[in-house]
XYZ file of C-alpha atoms in Angstrom:
303
model
C 110.328 130.396 109.166
C 106.962 129.805 109.539
C 105.900 133.332 109.184
C 107.358 133.239 105.454
C 106.352 129.622 104.744
C 102.897 130.950 105.675
C 102.831 134.380 102.924
C 104.351 132.159 100.579
C 101.043 129.955 100.161
C 99.257 133.223 100.551
C 100.269 134.815 97.993
C 98.800 131.570 95.506
C 95.385 131.182 97.518
C 93.550 133.332 100.447
C 94.572 133.441 103.057
C 91.031 131.758 104.677
C 92.594 128.577 102.900
C 95.513 128.447 104.523
C 94.854 126.989 107.718
C 98.079 126.191 110.334
C 97.643 122.854 112.863
C 94.498 121.917 111.439
C 93.205 118.525 112.946
C 92.914 115.873 110.231
C 90.381 114.025 112.440
C 88.178 116.633 110.389
C 89.322 115.767 107.299
C 89.120 111.874 106.667
C 86.136 109.064 106.924
C 88.140 107.262 110.126
C 87.604 111.023 111.743
C 90.838 110.550 113.055
C 93.950 112.348 112.956
C 95.873 114.586 114.862
C 97.400 118.375 113.575
C 98.298 119.127 109.903
C 101.333 121.577 109.752
C 99.973 123.471 107.102
C 96.659 122.313 105.222
C 96.214 124.114 101.404
C 93.018 124.319 100.052
C 93.788 124.265 96.050
C 91.166 124.764 93.651
C 93.140 124.666 90.314
C 96.205 123.489 88.205
C 98.057 127.060 88.782
C 97.532 126.571 92.065
C 98.392 122.729 92.607
C 101.953 123.003 90.415
C 102.994 126.619 93.176
C 102.179 124.627 96.041
C 103.942 121.619 95.259
C 107.030 123.957 94.136
C 106.997 126.012 97.198
C 107.041 122.729 99.234
C 109.907 121.901 97.008
C 111.783 124.804 97.735
C 111.371 125.381 100.724
C 112.128 121.435 101.394
C 108.699 120.819 103.247
C 107.060 117.309 102.918
C 103.721 116.657 101.538
C 100.707 115.124 100.660
C 97.471 115.245 98.252
C 94.161 114.502 100.067
C 91.115 113.967 98.271
C 87.977 113.280 100.886
C 90.059 110.835 103.103
C 88.436 108.013 102.411
C 91.115 105.448 102.757
C 93.213 107.420 105.038
C 94.572 106.645 108.926
C 96.401 109.715 110.226
C 98.599 109.089 112.734
C 97.670 111.143 116.082
C 100.565 113.057 116.128
C 99.425 114.431 113.139
C 101.596 115.526 110.320
C 104.761 117.326 110.201
C 104.216 118.567 106.385
C 101.538 120.642 103.936
C 98.382 118.614 103.127
C 97.475 119.812 99.777
C 93.810 119.481 99.768
C 91.928 118.565 96.114
C 88.184 118.353 96.899
C 86.332 120.814 97.593
C 87.116 124.143 94.958
C 88.186 121.086 92.092
C 84.818 119.653 91.177
C 84.077 120.398 87.653
C 82.383 117.878 85.571
C 81.861 118.301 82.116
C 79.644 115.959 79.958
C 79.744 115.400 76.313
C 77.506 112.671 74.768
C 79.159 109.692 76.723
C 82.926 111.134 77.285
C 83.103 112.819 81.102
C 85.861 115.247 81.687
C 86.026 115.578 85.268
C 88.116 117.155 88.097
C 89.924 115.127 90.524
C 88.029 116.314 93.413
C 84.809 115.569 92.369
C 83.116 113.011 94.629
C 81.921 109.449 93.767
C 78.780 110.241 94.529
C 78.017 113.416 92.852
C 79.802 112.186 89.255
C 77.575 108.801 89.252
C 74.303 111.446 90.118
C 75.470 113.547 86.950
C 75.635 110.542 84.651
C 72.414 109.092 85.669
C 71.001 112.152 84.643
C 72.609 112.202 81.362
C 71.206 108.319 80.923
C 74.602 107.063 81.494
C 75.735 103.802 82.381
C 79.028 102.526 84.002
C 79.805 104.168 86.982
C 76.893 102.264 88.964
C 79.473 100.302 91.068
C 81.421 103.847 91.976
C 78.037 105.450 93.490
C 78.002 104.063 97.050
C 82.405 104.916 97.197
C 82.814 107.901 99.581
C 85.979 109.580 97.659
C 86.782 111.381 94.774
C 87.994 110.460 91.723
C 91.192 111.308 92.114
C 91.613 108.898 94.496
C 89.602 106.304 92.661
C 91.969 107.014 90.016
C 95.107 106.172 91.943
C 93.757 103.203 93.992
C 91.572 101.821 90.830
C 88.723 101.774 93.034
C 86.063 99.331 92.621
C 83.122 97.407 93.980
C 80.524 95.268 92.880
C 82.180 94.210 89.917
C 83.400 97.204 88.153
C 86.304 99.004 88.560
C 88.167 102.465 87.354
C 89.984 100.910 84.997
C 87.096 100.150 83.210
C 86.110 103.278 82.203
C 88.989 105.465 82.507
C 90.389 106.458 78.752
C 92.554 109.409 79.693
C 94.195 111.084 82.701
C 95.769 114.381 83.490
C 98.491 114.261 86.304
C 101.370 116.348 87.765
C 104.666 114.558 88.574
C 107.342 114.538 90.573
C 109.265 117.051 88.748
C 106.096 119.731 88.710
C 105.003 118.713 84.787
C 100.985 118.194 83.995
C 101.667 115.432 81.864
C 98.309 113.272 79.702
C 98.044 109.144 80.034
C 96.283 107.058 78.567
C 93.745 104.611 80.403
C 96.367 101.842 79.223
C 99.807 103.693 80.149
C 98.023 104.115 83.527
C 99.004 100.200 84.527
C 95.805 100.143 86.149
C 95.876 96.850 88.840
C 94.031 95.989 91.903
C 94.261 98.755 93.562
C 96.834 100.298 92.184
C 98.159 102.482 89.135
C 100.948 104.408 87.705
C 99.891 107.036 90.131
C 100.678 105.549 92.944
C 103.181 103.979 92.095
C 105.077 107.005 91.269
C 103.626 109.614 93.200
C 101.222 111.993 90.773
C 99.084 114.018 91.627
C 95.707 113.049 89.769
C 94.285 116.679 88.226
C 91.758 115.425 85.903
C 90.161 111.926 83.858
C 88.442 111.516 80.703
C 85.894 109.239 81.187
C 83.617 106.965 78.825
C 80.261 105.462 79.787
C 77.843 103.910 77.749
C 74.048 105.445 77.300
C 71.300 103.594 79.331
C 67.638 103.407 80.046
C 67.716 106.043 82.837
C 65.137 104.292 85.268
C 67.673 101.073 84.787
C 70.412 102.783 85.505
C 68.756 104.281 88.718
C 67.136 101.213 89.910
C 70.686 99.171 89.564
C 72.453 102.461 92.150
C 69.065 101.514 94.178
C 70.104 97.717 94.605
C 74.075 98.808 95.327
C 73.016 101.301 97.633
C 70.969 98.526 99.538
C 73.709 95.645 99.421
C 75.844 98.048 100.645
C 73.597 99.178 104.047
C 72.807 95.941 104.975
C 76.410 94.850 104.563
C 78.584 97.433 105.507
C 78.863 99.378 108.643
C 77.484 102.979 107.274
C 76.696 103.686 111.150
C 80.211 103.902 111.960
C 83.276 106.166 110.531
C 85.599 103.851 109.112
C 88.327 104.150 105.932
C 86.286 101.794 103.689
C 87.637 98.048 103.528
C 90.590 97.585 106.266
C 92.663 95.089 104.346
C 93.502 94.248 100.408
C 91.640 91.317 99.209
C 94.295 88.131 99.337
C 94.788 86.183 96.016
C 91.808 83.091 96.536
C 90.439 84.308 100.087
C 87.978 87.550 101.225
C 89.527 88.844 103.740
C 86.432 89.590 105.990
C 85.933 85.421 105.855
C 89.526 85.159 107.319
C 89.234 87.868 110.605
C 85.930 86.615 110.877
C 86.589 82.930 111.240
C 90.077 83.931 113.246
C 86.448 84.930 115.184
C 87.738 88.142 115.416
C 84.393 89.655 114.386
C 83.587 92.407 117.569
C 87.371 92.510 118.575
C 88.461 95.790 119.931
C 91.058 97.976 121.008
C 89.649 101.561 123.164
C 87.061 102.239 120.598
C 88.354 100.976 117.513
C 86.768 97.670 116.578
C 86.110 94.876 114.181
C 82.222 95.757 112.739
C 80.013 92.934 113.832
C 78.389 93.423 110.287
C 80.882 93.258 108.201
C 84.558 91.750 109.319
C 86.744 93.015 106.736
C 85.885 96.771 108.110
C 87.933 98.261 111.648
C 85.115 101.098 112.531
C 85.430 103.774 115.046
C 82.888 103.581 117.898
C 83.352 106.748 119.308
C 87.009 108.113 119.787
C 89.055 105.903 118.434
C 92.369 106.606 117.901
C 95.118 106.069 115.353
C 97.159 104.128 117.490
C 93.977 101.907 118.694
C 93.349 100.992 115.200
C 96.721 100.311 114.279
C 97.008 97.952 117.406
C 94.075 96.213 116.048
C 95.049 95.951 112.490
C 98.432 93.916 113.742
C 96.371 91.551 116.034
C 94.103 90.699 112.934
C 97.595 90.238 110.783
C 98.665 87.951 113.693
C 95.724 86.124 114.323
C 94.951 85.159 110.697
C 98.375 84.397 110.028
C 98.998 82.377 112.809
C 95.669 80.748 111.748
C 95.696 80.421 107.755
C 98.975 81.406 107.426
C 97.679 84.176 105.151
C 99.537 87.642 105.669
C 96.517 90.518 105.314
C 98.120 93.599 103.505
C 96.558 96.724 104.496
C 94.167 98.629 102.021
C 94.018 101.615 104.391
C 96.990 104.144 104.044
C 99.141 105.223 106.471
C 99.931 108.891 106.613
C 102.630 110.177 109.942
C 104.657 108.399 112.420
C 103.275 105.090 113.606
């Protein structure tokens, strides 16, 4: 069966883009995760549709991966197919203030192109280490900006394999959520609208935000970004700090001493280490403050 499935994937992409038992630690910013049964690098909409079709026909679980910047993969890996929409899916077309961007495009690349074109509005995302697709699904945001502010249209592949076009309003963006997340749609492309600006002012804002990130976030360690969502009326990092958990560890997983909202991998942390540390954090914060912290990090595989 495994040979047949591999052959089917090799019919739609080159053999060197079909990987078996691929360690997911190579594909997440946490640098954690066991092997996926299949890891398929996809480069266009037809390949994506065909790969999803194979997964459905063969009754194989599948998961769409960008840069893996908000993901914790089990130490046992993933018994299914990882559809990688990243390296070969990064085209950007700029027409005036309108940018048409493929889902695999890095936010850092996109913000750099916007700067080159003297377009403002995406500075907030210039240091987020993810892709446009993931940012749209999660309505990524930072420093007062969110994707919903600039997204005008999104092209998705739905669960039935139909390509659909949705307006920004139809995407139902909320705090770290969207219709794509709720329905399991694959984001293929986004049309963004920015505003003309002064290049030096845009550059200065990006540099200011970069300096803030370096000062306040533990960028020197692998992590998945903010570990928990912001509870209404609170800040997760402050609750964790006030609970006395700064620097708390399980194995090589640690609550960052620089910013308690981050759990970092200080060396060879396992997914089990991270999950247990998160459990302890949730328990202690609930016990002391009556607030239940909800993970912002997504979990993939068995825990």
